[in-house]
Coordinates of C-alpha atoms and ligand atoms in Angstrom, one line a residue:
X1 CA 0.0 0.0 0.0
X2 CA 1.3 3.3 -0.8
X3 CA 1.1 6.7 1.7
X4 CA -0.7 8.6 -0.8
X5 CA -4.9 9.2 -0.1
X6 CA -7.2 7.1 -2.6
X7 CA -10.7 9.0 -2.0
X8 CA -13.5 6.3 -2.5
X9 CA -14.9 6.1 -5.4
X10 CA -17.8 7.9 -5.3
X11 CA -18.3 7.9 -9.2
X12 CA -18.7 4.0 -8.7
X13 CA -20.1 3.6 -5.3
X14 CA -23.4 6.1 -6.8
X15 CA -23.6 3.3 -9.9
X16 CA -23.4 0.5 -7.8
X17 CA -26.2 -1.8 -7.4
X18 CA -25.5 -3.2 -4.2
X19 CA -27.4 -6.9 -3.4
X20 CA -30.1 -6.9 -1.2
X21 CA -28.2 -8.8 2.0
X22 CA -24.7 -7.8 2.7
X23 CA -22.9 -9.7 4.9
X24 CA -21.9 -8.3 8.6
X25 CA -18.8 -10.1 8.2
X26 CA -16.3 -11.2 5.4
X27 CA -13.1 -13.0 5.9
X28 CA -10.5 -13.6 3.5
X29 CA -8.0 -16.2 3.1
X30 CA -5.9 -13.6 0.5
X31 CA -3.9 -16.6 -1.6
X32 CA -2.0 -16.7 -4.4
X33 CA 0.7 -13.9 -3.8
X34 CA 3.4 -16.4 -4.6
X35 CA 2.3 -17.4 -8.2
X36 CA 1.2 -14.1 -9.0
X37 CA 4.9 -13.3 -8.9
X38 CA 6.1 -16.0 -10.3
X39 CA 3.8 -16.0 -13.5
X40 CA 5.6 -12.9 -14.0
X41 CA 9.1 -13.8 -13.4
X42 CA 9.7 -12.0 -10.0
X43 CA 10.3 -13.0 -6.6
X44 CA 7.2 -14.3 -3.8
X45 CA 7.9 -11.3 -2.1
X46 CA 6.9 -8.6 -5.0
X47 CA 3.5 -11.3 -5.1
X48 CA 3.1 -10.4 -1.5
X49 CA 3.8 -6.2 -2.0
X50 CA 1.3 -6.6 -4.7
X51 CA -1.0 -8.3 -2.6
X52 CA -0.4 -5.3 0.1
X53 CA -1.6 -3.0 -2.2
X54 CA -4.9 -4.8 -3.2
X55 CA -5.8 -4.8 0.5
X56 CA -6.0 -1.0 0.7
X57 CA -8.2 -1.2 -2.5
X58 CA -10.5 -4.1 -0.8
X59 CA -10.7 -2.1 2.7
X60 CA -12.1 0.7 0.7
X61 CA -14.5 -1.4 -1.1
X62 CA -15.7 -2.9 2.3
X63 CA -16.1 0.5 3.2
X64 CA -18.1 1.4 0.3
X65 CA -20.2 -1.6 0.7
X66 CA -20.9 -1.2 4.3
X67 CA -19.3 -3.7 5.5
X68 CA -18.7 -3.9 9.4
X69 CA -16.0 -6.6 9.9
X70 CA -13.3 -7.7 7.6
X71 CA -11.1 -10.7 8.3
X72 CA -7.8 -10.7 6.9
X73 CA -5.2 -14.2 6.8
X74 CA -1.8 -12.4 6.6
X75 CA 0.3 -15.2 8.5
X76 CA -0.3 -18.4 9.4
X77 CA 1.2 -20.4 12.6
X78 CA 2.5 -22.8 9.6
X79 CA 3.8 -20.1 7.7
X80 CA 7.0 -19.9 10.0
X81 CA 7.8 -23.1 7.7
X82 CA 8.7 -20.9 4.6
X83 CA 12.2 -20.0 3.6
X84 CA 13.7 -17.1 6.2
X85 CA 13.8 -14.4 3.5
X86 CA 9.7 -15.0 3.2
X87 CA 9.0 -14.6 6.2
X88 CA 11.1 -11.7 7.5
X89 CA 9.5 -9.7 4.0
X90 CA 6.0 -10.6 5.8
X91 CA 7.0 -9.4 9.1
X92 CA 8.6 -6.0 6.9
X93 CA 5.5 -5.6 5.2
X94 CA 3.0 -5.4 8.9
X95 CA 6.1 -3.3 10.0
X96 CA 5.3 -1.0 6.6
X97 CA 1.7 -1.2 6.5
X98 CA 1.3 -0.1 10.5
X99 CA 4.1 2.7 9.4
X100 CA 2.5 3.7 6.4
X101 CA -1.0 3.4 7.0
X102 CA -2.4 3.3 10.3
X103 CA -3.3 7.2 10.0
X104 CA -5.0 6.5 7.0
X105 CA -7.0 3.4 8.0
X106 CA -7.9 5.7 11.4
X107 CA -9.2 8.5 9.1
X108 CA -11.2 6.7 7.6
X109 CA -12.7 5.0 10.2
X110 CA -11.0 1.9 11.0
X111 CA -10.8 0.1 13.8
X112 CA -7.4 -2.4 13.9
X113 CA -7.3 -5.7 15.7
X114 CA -4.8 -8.5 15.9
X115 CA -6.0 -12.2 16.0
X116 CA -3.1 -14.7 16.8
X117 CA -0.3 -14.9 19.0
X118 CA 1.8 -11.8 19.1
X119 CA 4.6 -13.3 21.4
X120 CA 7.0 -15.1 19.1
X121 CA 7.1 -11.9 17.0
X122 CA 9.7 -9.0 17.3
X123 CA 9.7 -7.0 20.6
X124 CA 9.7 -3.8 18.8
X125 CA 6.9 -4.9 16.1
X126 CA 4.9 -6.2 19.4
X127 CA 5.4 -2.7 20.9
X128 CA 4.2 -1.1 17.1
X129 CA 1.0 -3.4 16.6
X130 CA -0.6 -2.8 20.1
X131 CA 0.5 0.8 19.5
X132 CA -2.0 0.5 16.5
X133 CA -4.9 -0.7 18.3
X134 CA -4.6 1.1 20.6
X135 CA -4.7 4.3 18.4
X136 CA -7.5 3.3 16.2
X137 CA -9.7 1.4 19.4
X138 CA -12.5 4.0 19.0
X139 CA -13.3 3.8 15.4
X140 CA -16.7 1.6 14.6
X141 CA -16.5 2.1 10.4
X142 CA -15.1 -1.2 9.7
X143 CA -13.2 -3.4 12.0
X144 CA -10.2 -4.8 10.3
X145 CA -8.9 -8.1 11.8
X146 CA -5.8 -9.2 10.6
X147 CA -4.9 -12.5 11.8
X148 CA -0.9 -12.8 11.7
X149 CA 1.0 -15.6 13.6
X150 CA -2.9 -17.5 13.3
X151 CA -4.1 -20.8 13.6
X152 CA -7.3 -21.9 14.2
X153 CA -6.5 -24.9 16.7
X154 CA -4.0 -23.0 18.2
X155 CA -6.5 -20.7 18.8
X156 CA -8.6 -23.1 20.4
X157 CA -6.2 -24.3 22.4
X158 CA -5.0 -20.8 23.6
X159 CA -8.6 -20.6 25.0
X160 CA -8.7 -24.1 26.4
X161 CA -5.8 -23.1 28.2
X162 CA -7.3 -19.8 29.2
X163 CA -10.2 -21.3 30.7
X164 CA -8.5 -24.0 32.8
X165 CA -6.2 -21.0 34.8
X166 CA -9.8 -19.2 35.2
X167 CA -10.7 -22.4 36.7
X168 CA -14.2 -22.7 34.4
X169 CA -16.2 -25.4 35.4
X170 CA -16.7 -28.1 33.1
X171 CA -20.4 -27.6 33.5
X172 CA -19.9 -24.0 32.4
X173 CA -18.4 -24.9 29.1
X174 CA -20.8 -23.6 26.0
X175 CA -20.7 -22.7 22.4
X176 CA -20.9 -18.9 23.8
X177 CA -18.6 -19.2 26.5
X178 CA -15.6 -20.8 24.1
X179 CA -16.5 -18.2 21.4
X180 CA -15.4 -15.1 24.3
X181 CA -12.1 -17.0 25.1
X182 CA -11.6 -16.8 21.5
X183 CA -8.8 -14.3 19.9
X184 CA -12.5 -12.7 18.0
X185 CA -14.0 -12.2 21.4
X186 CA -16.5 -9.9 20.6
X187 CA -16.6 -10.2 16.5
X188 CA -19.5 -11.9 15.3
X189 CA -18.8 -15.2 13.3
X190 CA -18.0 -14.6 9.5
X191 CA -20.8 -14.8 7.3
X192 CA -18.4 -15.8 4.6
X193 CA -15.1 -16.6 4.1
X194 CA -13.5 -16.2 0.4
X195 CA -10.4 -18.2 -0.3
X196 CA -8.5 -16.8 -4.1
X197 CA -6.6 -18.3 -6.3
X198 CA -8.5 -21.8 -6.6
X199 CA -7.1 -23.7 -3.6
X200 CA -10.3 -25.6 -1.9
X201 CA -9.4 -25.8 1.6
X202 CA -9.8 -24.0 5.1
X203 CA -6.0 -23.8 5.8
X204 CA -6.8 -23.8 10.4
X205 CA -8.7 -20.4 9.8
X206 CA -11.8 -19.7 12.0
X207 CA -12.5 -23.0 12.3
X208 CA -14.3 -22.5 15.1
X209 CA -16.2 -19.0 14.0
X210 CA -17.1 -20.2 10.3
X211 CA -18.8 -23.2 11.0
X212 CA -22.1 -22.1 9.5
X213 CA -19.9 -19.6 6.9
X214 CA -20.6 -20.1 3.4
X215 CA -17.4 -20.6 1.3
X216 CA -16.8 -19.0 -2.0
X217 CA -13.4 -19.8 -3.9
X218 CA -12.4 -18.1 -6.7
X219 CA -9.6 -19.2 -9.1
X220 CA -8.2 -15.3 -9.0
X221 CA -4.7 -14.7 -7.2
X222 CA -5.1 -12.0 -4.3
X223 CA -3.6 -9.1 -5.9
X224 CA -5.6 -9.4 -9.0
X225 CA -9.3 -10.1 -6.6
X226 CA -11.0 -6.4 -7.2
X227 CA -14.1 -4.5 -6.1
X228 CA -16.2 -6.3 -8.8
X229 CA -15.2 -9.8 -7.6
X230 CA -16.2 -8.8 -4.1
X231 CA -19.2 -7.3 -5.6
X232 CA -20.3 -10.8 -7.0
X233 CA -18.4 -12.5 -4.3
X234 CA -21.4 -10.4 -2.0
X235 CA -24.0 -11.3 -4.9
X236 CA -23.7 -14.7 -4.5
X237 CA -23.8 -14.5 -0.6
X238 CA -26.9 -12.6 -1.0
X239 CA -28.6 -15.5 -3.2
X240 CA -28.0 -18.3 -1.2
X241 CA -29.9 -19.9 1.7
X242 CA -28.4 -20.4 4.8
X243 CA -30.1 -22.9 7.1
X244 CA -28.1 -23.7 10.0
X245 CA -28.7 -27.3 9.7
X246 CA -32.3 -26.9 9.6
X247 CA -34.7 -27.1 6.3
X248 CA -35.9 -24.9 3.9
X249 CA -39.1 -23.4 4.9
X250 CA -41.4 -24.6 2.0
X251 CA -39.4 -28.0 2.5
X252 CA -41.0 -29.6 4.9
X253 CA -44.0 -32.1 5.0
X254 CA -47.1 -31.6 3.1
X255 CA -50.2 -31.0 5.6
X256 CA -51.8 -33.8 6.2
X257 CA -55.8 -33.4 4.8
X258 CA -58.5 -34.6 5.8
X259 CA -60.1 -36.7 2.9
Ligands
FPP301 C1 -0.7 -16.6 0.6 O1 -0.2 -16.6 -0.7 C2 -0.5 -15.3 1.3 C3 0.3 -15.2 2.4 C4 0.9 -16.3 3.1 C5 0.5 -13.8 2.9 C6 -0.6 -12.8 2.7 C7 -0.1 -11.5 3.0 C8 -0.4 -10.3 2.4 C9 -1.4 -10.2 1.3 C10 0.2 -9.1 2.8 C11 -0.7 -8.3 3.7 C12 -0.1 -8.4 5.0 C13 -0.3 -7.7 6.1 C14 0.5 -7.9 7.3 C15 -1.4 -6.7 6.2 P1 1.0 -17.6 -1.0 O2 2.3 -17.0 -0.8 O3 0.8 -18.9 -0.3 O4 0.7 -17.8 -2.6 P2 1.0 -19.1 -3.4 O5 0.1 -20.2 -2.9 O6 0.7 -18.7 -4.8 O7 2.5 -19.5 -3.2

């Protein structure tokens, strides 16, 4: 992402049909950085710069589109498995974007949060992320939570843990309780996740929060996944039905008549 301001669009947002049900909550697994760069002969880390760019663009759409909770998947608890250049470049670019950014996102509105474990990271970028929340903690636009050092069962675990030093009795233990020992305490669960660049799989992210989610995967690499593929990614959200394990309402049995 660059320093310089990027207005919305208002030109667009006035033309914009937006669907009838937008979604409280979207969560992103943003993949597809690597081959991006490679298809055009340059190194992961320019695939994950580009990728850093197309988030500003996508926060603005969210924005734009009302949209009250974005989840993003910047680093994984497996990513620490990829070659040291990688992953310092990753740790550069939250360094950048909190730098660069964080006056921007707060101008217009955004509220930062960190899901994950911030301990095995840097001292100093420790010190710079909770600097960031801490300076954006009142905004209510959109709240942007970007899940570096994540894992889903390490989340669950964190909050297993959690609970047993509370001492929570095992009669105590709910769906609601679990969800506020969660590192999204407070978030409501994603009403859909969208995974790019045509991988079909849930990679340990929210596996807790999206178990009623509705998936949508789209073949497109992250720094090439625009406002229009949000747009329909939010169109298809808006058509389908979501049942929570029950059934359709005209599904059920026919009324039994009396003959
Ligand atoms: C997956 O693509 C992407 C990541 C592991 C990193 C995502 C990070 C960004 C988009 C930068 C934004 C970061 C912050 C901190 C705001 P991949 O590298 O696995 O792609 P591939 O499957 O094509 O190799």
């Amino acid at each position: 992402m660059s320093s310089t301001n990027h207005p919305l669009p208002m030109n667009q947002s006035e033309k914009t049909e937006l669907p009838e049900r937008i979604p409280q909550h979207v969560a992103i697994i943003m993949d597809g950085n690597g081959r991006w760069a490679i298809s055009r002969g340059l190194p992961r880390l320019a695939g994950h710069r580009a990728g850093t760019e197309n988030l500003r663009r996508i926060i603005e759409a969210c924005i734009e589109f009302k949209i009250r909770y974005l989840t993003i998947y910047a680093f994984s608890t497996e990513n620490w498995g990829r070659p040291q250049e990688e992953v310092q470049g990753l740790m550069r670019i939250l360094e950048d974007v909190i730098d660069r950014e964080i006056q921007e996102l707060h101008d217009q509105g955004v509220k930062l949060r960190h899901i994950g474990r911030l301990d095995r990271l840097d001292p100093r970028l420790q010190e710079k992320v909770l600097q960031a929340i801490e300076f954006t903690k009142d905004n209510n636009r959109l709240t942007l939570n970007v899940a570096f050092n994540y894992g889903g069962r390490d989340e669950i675990v964190c909050a297993i843990q959690h609970m047993l030093e509370d001492g929570v009795e095992a009669e105590d233990v709910s769906d609601e309780l679990v969800s506020q020992y969660l590192f999204t305490a407070g978030v409501p669960d994603p009403d859909i996740i969208i995974r790019t660049s045509g991988e079909l799989r849930g990679s340990n992210f929210l596996i807790w929060q999206g178990a009623y989610c509705e998936w949508i995967f789209t073949p497109t690499y992250w720094p090439d996944f625009d406002r229009t593929e949000l747009l329909s990614a939010l169109e298809e959200f808006s058509q389908r039905e979501r049942r929570y394990g029950k059934i359709a309402e005209n599904q059920g049995d026919l009324p039994q008549h009396a003959s």
